[in-house]
PDB file of C-alpha atoms and ligand atoms in Angstrom:
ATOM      1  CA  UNK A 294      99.989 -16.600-116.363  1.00  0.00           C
ATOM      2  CA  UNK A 295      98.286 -14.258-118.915  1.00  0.00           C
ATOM      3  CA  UNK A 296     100.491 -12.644-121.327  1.00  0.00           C
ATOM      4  CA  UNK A 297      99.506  -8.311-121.606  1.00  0.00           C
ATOM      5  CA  UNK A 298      98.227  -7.716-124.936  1.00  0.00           C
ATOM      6  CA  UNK A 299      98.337  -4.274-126.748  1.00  0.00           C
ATOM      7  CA  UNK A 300      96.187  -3.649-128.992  1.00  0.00           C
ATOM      8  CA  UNK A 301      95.843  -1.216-132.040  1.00  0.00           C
ATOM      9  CA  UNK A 302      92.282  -0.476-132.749  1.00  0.00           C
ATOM     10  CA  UNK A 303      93.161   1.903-135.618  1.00  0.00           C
ATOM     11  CA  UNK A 304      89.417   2.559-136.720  1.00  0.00           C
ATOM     12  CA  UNK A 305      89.344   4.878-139.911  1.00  0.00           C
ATOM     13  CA  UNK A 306      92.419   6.362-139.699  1.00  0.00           C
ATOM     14  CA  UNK A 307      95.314   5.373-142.380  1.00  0.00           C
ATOM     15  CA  UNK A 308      96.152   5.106-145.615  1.00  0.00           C
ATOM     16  CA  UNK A 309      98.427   2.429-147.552  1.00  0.00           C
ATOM     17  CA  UNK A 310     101.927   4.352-147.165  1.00  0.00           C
ATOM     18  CA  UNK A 311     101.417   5.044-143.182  1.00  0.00           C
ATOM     19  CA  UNK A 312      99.852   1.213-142.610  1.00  0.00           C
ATOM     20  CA  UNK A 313     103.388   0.468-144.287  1.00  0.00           C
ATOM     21  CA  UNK A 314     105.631   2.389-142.454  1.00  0.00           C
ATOM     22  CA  UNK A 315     104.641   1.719-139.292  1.00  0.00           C
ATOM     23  CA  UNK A 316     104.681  -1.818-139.297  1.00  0.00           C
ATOM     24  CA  UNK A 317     108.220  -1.558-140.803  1.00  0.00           C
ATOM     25  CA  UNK A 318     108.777   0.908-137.904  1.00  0.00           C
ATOM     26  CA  UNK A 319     107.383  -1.475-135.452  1.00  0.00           C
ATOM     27  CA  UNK A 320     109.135  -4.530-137.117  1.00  0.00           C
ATOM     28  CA  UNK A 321     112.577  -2.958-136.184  1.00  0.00           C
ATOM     29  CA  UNK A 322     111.795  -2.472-133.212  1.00  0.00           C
ATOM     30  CA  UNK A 323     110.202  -6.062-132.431  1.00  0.00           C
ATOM     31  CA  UNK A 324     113.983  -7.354-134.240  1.00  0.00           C
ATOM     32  CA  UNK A 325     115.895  -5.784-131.658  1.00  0.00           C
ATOM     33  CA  UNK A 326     113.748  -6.676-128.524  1.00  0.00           C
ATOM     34  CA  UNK A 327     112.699  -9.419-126.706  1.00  0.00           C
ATOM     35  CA  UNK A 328     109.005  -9.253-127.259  1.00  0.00           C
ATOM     36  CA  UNK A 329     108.039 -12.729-125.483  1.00  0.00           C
ATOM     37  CA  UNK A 330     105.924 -11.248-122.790  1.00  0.00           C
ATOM     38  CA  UNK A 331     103.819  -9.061-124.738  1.00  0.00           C
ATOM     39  CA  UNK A 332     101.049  -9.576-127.232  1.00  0.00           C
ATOM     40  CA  UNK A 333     101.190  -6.966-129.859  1.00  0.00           C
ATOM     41  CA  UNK A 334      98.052  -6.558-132.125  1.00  0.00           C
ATOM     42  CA  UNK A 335      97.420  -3.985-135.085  1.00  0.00           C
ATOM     43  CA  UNK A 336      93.852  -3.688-136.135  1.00  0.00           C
ATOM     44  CA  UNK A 337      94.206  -1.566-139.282  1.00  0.00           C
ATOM     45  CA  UNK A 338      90.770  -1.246-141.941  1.00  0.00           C
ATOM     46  CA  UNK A 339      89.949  -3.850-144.240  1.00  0.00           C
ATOM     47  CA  UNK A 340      91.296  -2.843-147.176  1.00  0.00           C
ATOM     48  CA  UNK A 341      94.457  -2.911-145.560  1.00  0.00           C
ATOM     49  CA  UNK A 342      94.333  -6.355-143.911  1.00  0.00           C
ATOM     50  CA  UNK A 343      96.167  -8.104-146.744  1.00  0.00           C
ATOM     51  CA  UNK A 344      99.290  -6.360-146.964  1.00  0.00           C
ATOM     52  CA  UNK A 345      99.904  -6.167-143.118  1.00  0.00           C
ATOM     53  CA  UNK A 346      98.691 -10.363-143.273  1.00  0.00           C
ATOM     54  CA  UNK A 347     101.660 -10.466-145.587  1.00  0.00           C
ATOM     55  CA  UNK A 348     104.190  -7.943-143.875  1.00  0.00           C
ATOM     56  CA  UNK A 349     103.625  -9.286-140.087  1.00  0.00           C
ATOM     57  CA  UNK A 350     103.602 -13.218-141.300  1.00  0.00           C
ATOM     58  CA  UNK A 351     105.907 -14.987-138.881  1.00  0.00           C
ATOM     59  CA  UNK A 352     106.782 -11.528-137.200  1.00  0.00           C
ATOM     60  CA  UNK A 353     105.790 -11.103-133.435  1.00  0.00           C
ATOM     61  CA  UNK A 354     102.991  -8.682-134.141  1.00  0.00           C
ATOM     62  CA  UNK A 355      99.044  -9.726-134.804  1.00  0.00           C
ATOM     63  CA  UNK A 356      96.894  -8.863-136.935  1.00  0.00           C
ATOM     64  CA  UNK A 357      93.134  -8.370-135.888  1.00  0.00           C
ATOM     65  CA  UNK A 358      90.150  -6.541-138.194  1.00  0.00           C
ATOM     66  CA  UNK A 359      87.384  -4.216-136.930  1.00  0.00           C
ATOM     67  CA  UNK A 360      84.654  -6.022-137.747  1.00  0.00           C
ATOM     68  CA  UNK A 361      82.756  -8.852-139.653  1.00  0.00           C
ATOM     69  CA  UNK A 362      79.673  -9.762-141.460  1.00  0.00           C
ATOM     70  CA  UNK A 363      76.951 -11.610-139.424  1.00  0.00           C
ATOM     71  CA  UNK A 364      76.424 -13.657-142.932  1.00  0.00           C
ATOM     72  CA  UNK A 365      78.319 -16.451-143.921  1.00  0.00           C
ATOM     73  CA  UNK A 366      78.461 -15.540-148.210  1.00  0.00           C
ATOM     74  CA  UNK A 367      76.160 -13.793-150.323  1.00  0.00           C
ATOM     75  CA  UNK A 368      74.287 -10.821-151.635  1.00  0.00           C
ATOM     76  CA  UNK A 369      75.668  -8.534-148.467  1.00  0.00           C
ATOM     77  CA  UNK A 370      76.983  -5.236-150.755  1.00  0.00           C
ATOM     78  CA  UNK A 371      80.168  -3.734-148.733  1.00  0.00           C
ATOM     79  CA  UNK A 372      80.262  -6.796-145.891  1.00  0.00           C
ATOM     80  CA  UNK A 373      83.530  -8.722-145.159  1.00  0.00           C
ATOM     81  CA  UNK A 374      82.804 -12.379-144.159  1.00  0.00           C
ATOM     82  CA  UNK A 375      84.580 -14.634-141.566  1.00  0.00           C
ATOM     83  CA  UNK A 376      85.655 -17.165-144.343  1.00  0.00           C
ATOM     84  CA  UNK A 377      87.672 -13.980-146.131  1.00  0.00           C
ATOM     85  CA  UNK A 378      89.343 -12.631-143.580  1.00  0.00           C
ATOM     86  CA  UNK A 379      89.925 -16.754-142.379  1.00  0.00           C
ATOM     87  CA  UNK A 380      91.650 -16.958-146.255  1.00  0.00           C
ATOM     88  CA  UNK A 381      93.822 -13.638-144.973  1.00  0.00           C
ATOM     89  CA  UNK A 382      95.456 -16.120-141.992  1.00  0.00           C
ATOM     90  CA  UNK A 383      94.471 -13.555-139.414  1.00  0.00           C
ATOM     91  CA  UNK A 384      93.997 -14.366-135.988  1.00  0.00           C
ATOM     92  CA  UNK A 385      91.393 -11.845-134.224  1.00  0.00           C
ATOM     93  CA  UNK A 386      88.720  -9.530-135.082  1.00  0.00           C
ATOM     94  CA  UNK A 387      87.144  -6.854-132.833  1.00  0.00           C
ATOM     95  CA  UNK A 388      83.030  -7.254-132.478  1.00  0.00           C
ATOM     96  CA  UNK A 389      80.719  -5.144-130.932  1.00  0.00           C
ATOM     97  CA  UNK A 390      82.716  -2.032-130.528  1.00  0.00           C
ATOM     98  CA  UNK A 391      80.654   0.424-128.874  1.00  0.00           C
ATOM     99  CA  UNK A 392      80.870   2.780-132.420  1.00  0.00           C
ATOM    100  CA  UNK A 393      79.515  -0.234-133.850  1.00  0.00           C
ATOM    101  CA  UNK A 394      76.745  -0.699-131.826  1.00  0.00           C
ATOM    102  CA  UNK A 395      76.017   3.130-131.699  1.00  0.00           C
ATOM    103  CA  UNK A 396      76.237   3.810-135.802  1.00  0.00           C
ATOM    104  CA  UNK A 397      75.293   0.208-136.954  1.00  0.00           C
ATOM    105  CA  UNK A 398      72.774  -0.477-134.270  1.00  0.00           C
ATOM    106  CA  UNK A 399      74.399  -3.579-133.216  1.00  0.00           C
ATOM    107  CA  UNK A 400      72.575  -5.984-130.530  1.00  0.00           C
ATOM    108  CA  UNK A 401      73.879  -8.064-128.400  1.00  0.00           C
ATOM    109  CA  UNK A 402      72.301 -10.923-130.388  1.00  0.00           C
ATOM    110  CA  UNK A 403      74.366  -9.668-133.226  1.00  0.00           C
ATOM    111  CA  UNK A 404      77.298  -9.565-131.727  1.00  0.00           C
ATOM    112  CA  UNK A 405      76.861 -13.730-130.220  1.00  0.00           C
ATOM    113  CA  UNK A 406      75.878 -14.565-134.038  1.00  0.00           C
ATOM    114  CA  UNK A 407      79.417 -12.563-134.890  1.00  0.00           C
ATOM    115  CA  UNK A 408      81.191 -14.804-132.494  1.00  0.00           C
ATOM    116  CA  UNK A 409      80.398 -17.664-133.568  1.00  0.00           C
ATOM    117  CA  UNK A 410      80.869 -17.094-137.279  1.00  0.00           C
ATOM    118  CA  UNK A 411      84.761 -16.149-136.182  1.00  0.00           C
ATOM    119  CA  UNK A 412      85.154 -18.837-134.120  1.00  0.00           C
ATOM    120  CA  UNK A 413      83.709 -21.637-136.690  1.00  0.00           C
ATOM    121  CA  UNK A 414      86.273 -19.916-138.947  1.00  0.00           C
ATOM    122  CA  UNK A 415      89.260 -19.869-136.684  1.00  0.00           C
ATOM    123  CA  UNK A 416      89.700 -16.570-135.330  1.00  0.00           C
ATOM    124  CA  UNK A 417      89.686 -15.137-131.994  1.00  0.00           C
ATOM    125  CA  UNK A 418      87.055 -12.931-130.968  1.00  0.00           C
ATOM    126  CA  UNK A 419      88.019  -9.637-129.028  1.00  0.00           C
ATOM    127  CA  UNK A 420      84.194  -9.033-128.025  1.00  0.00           C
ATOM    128  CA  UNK A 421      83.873  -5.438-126.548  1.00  0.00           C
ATOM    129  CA  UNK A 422      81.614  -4.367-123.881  1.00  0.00           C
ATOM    130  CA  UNK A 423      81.185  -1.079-121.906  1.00  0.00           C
ATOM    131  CA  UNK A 424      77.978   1.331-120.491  1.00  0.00           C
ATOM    132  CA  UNK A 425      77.535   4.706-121.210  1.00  0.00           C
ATOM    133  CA  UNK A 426      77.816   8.017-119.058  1.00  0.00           C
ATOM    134  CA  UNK A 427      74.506   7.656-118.639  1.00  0.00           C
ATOM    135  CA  UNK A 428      74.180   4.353-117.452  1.00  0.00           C
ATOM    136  CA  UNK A 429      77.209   5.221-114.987  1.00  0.00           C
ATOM    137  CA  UNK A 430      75.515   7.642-113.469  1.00  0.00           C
ATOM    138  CA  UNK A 431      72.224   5.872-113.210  1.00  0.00           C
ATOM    139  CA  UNK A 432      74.557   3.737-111.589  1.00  0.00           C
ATOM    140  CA  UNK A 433      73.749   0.307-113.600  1.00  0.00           C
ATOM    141  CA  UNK A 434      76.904  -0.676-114.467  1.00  0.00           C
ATOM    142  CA  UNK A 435      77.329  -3.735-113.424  1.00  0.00           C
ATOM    143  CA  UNK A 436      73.618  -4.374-114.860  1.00  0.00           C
ATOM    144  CA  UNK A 437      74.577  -3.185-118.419  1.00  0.00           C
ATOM    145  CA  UNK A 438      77.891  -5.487-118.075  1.00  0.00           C
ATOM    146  CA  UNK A 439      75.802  -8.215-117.246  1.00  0.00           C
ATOM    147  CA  UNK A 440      73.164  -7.998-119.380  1.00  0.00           C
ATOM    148  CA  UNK A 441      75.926  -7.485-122.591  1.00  0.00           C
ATOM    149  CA  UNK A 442      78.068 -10.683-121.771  1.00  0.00           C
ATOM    150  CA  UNK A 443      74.585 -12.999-121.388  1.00  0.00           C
ATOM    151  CA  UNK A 444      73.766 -11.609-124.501  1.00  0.00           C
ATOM    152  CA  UNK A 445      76.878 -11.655-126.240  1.00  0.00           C
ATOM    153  CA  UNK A 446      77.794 -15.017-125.022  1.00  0.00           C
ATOM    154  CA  UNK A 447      74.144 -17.249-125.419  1.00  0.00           C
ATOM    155  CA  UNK A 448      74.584 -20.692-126.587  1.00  0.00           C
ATOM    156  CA  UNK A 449      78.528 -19.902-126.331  1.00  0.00           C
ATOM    157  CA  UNK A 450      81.119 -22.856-124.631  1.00  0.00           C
ATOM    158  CA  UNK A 451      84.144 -22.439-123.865  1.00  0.00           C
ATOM    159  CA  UNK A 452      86.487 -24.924-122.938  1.00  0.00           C
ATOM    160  CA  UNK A 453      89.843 -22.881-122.279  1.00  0.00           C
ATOM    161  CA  UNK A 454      88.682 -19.278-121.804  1.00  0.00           C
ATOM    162  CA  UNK A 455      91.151 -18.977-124.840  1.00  0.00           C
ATOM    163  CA  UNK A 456      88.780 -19.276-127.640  1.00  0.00           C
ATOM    164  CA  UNK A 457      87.956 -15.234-126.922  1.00  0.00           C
ATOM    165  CA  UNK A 458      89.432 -11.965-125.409  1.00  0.00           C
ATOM    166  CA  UNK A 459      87.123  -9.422-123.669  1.00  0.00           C
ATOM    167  CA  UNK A 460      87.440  -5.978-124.001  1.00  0.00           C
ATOM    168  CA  UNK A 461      86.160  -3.586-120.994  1.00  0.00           C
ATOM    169  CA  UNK A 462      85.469   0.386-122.925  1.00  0.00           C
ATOM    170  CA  UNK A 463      83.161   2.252-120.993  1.00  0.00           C
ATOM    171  CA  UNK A 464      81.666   4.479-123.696  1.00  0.00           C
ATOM    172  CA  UNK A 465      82.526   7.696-121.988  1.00  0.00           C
ATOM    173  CA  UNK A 466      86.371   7.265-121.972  1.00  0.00           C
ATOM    174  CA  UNK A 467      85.919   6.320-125.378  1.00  0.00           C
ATOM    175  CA  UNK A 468      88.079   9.058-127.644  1.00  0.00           C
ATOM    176  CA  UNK A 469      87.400  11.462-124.588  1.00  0.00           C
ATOM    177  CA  UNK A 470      90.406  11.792-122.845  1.00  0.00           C
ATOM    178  CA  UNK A 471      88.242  10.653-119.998  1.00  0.00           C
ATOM    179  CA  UNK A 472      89.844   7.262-118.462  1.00  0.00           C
ATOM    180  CA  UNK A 473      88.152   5.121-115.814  1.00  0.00           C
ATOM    181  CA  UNK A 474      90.191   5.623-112.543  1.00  0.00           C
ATOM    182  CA  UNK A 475      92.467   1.876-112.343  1.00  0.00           C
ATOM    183  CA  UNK A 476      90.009   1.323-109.269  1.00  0.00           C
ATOM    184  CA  UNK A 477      86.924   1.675-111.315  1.00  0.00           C
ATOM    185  CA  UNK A 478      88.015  -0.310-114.720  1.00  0.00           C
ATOM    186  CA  UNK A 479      89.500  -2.978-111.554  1.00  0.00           C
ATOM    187  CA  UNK A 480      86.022  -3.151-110.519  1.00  0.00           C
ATOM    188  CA  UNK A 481      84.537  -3.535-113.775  1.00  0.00           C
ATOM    189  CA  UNK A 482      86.993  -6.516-114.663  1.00  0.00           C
ATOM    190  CA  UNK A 483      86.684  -8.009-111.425  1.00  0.00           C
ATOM    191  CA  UNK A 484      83.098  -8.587-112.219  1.00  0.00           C
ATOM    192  CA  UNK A 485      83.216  -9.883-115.650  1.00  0.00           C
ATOM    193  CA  UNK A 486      86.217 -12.572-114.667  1.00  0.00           C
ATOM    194  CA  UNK A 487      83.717 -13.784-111.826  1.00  0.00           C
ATOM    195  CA  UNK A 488      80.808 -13.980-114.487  1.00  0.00           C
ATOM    196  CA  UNK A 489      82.868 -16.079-116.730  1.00  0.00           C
ATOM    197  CA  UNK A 490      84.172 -18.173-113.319  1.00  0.00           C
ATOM    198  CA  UNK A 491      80.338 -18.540-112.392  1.00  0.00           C
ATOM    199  CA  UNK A 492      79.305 -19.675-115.838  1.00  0.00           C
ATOM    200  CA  UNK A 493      82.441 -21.237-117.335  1.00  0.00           C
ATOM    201  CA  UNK A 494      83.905 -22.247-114.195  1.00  0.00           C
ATOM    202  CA  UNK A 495      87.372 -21.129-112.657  1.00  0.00           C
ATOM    203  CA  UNK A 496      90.277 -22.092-115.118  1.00  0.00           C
ATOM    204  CA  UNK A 497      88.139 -20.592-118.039  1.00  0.00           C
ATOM    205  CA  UNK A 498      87.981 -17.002-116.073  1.00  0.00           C
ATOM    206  CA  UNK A 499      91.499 -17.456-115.557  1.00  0.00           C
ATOM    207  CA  UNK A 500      93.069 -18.048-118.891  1.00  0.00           C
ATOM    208  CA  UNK A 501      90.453 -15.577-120.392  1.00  0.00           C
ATOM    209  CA  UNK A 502      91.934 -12.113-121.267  1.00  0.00           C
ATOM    210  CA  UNK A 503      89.949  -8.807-120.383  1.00  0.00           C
ATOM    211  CA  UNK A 504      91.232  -5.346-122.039  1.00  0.00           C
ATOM    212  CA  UNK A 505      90.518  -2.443-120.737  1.00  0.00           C
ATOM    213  CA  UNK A 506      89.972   0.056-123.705  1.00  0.00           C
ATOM    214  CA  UNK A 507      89.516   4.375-123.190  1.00  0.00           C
ATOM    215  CA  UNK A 508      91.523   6.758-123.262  1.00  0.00           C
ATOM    216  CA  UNK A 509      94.610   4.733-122.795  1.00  0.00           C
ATOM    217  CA  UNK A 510      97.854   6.212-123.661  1.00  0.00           C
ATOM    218  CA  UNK A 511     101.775   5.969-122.110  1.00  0.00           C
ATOM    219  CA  UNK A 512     100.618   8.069-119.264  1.00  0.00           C
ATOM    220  CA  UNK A 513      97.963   6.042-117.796  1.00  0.00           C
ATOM    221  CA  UNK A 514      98.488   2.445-119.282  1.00  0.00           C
ATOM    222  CA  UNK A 515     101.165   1.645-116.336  1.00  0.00           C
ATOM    223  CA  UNK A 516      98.557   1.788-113.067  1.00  0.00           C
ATOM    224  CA  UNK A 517      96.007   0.542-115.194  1.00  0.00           C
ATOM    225  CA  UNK A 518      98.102  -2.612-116.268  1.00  0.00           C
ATOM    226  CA  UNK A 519      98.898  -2.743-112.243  1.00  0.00           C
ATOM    227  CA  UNK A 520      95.579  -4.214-111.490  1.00  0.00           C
ATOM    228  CA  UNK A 521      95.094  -8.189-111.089  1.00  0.00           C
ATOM    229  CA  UNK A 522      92.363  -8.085-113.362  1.00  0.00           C
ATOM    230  CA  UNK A 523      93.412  -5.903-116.555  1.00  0.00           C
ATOM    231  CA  UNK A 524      95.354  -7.918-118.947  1.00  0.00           C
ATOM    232  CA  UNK A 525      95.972  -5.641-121.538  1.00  0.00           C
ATOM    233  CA  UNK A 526      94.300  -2.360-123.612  1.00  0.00           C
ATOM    234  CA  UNK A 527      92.578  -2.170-126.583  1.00  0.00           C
ATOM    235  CA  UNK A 528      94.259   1.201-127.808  1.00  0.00           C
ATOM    236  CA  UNK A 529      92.650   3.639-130.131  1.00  0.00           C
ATOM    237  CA  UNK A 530      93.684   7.248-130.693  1.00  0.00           C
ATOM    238  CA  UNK A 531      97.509   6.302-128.639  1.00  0.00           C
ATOM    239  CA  UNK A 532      97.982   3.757-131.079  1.00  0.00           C
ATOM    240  CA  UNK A 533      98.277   5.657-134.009  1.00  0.00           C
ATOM    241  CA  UNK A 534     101.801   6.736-133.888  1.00  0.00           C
ATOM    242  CA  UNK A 535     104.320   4.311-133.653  1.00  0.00           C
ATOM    243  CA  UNK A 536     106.038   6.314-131.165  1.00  0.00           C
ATOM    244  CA  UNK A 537     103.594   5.801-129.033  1.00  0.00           C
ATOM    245  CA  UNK A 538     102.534   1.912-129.719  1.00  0.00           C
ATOM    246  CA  UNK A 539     106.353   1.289-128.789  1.00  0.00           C
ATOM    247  CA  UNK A 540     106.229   3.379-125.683  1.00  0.00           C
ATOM    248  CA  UNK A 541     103.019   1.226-124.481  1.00  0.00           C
ATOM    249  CA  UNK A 542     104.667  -2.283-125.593  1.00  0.00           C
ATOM    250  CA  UNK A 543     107.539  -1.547-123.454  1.00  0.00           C
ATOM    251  CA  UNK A 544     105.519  -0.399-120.544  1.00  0.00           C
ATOM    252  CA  UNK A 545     103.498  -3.631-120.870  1.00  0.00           C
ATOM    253  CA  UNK A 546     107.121  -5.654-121.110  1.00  0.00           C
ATOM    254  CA  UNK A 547     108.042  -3.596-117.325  1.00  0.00           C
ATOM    255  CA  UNK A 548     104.742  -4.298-115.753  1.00  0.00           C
ATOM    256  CA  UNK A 549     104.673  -8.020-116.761  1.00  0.00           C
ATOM    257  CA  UNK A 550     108.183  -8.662-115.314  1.00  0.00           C
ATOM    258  CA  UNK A 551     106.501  -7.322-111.825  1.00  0.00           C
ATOM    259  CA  UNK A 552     103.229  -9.017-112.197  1.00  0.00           C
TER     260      UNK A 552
HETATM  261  P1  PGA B 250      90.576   5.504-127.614  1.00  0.00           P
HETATM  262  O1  PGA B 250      89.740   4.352-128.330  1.00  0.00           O
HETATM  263  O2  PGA B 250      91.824   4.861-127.068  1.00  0.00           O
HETATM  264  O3  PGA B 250      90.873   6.509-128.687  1.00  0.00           O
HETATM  265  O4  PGA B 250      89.721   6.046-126.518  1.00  0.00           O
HETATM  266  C1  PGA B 250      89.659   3.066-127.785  1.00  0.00           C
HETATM  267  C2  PGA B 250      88.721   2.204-128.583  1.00  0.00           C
HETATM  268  O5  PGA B 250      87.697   2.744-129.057  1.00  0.00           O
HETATM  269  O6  PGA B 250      88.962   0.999-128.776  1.00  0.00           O
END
């Protein structure tokens, strides 16, 4: 059975002193709850990786970056490699976030090249895919979904379907307020699990965890987390209060039990 993962994608947003507190926050919480069921991730900036490495060690909370260099070492200026944030002892990184691929013109072929540089390294991709309003409406979703996981995932094996998670953000609920209805992110899921079953075979779509990231906040993340196929969210503006990162953990915990 999957666990429900909840994920912090805090982008730019932050300094030191509010990282801080709100993993102390979120650490007295975890103390006084059984947090079994439910992964809890914080993806807070680079600069900021260290200290929550070092506050979250051995604590029931992971910690995941934005993003990493395609290059292994070397005359990059401003790039963070796989081997650094490896040295950090973090366990996942986010790739091919659709702000990524929209202000750093990240490919698909990018984004397999980033997922194998984490993996050789030991962390766990969570590998984001998602079309736009556009492509919605032209009604090629399931195309665009397609065409980003063959891309994404060329030359990839996997034995376990635990070596990555997959996150599902259509780019128009992205920030918007704008969700995808549970029946339409279902749908979307539905078809990436079978993609992974068809190429990877049945246990690997199983184990495999697919997020569904967009707009998700304490409001919607209950009928959303209802459907077979949505294993967790990948959490942007809702996550940045602790408040509300508690809220969602303990409607993940609820759901779970019923699941
Ligand atoms: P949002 O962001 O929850 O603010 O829509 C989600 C994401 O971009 O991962």
């Amino acid at each position: 059975m999957r666990k429900i993962i909840i994920a912090g994608n805090w982008k730019m947003n932050k300094a030191l002193n509010e990282v801080e507190a709100f993993c102390t926050e979120l650490l007295d919480y975890a103390a006084g709850h059984n947090c079994e069921e439910v992964r809890m991730i914080l993806a807070p900036a680079f600069p900021f990786l260290s200290s929550c490495c070092r506050l979250l060690e051995a604590q029931p909370v992971s910690v995941s970056a934005q993003d990493v260099s395609l290059y292994s070492e070397g005359a990059y200026t401003g790039e963070v490699s796989a081997v650094m944030l490896a040295s950090l002892g973090l366990e996942y990184c986010i790739i091919g976030h659709s702000e990524r691929r929209q202000f750093h013109a990240e490919t698909n072929a990018m984004i397999c090249g980033k997922q194998k540089i984490l993996r050789a390294n030991g962390i766990l991709p969570i590998l984001c895919i998602g079309e736009s309003l556009e492509q919605r409406d032209a009604g090629i979703t399931g195309d665009i979904l397609l065409e980003q996981l063959e891309g994404c995932f060329e030359d990839i094996d996997l034995e376990t379907g635990k070596e990555v998670t997959v996150a599902y953000e259509p780019v128009w609920a992205i920030g918007t307020g704008r969700t995808a209805t549970p029946t339409q992110a279902e749908e979307a899921h539905l078809l990436i699990r079978n993609w992974f079953a068809h190429k990877y075979g049945p246990a690997v779509a199983d184990n495999l965890h697919i997020l569904y990231g967009g707009s998700v906040k304490p409001d919607n993340l209950a009928e959303l987390l209802a459907q077979p196929d949505i294993d967790g969210g990948l959490i942007g503006g809702a996550s940045l209060q602790v408040e509300s990162f508690i809220r969602m953990t303990r409607i993940a915990a609820q759901i779970k039990e019923g699941k």
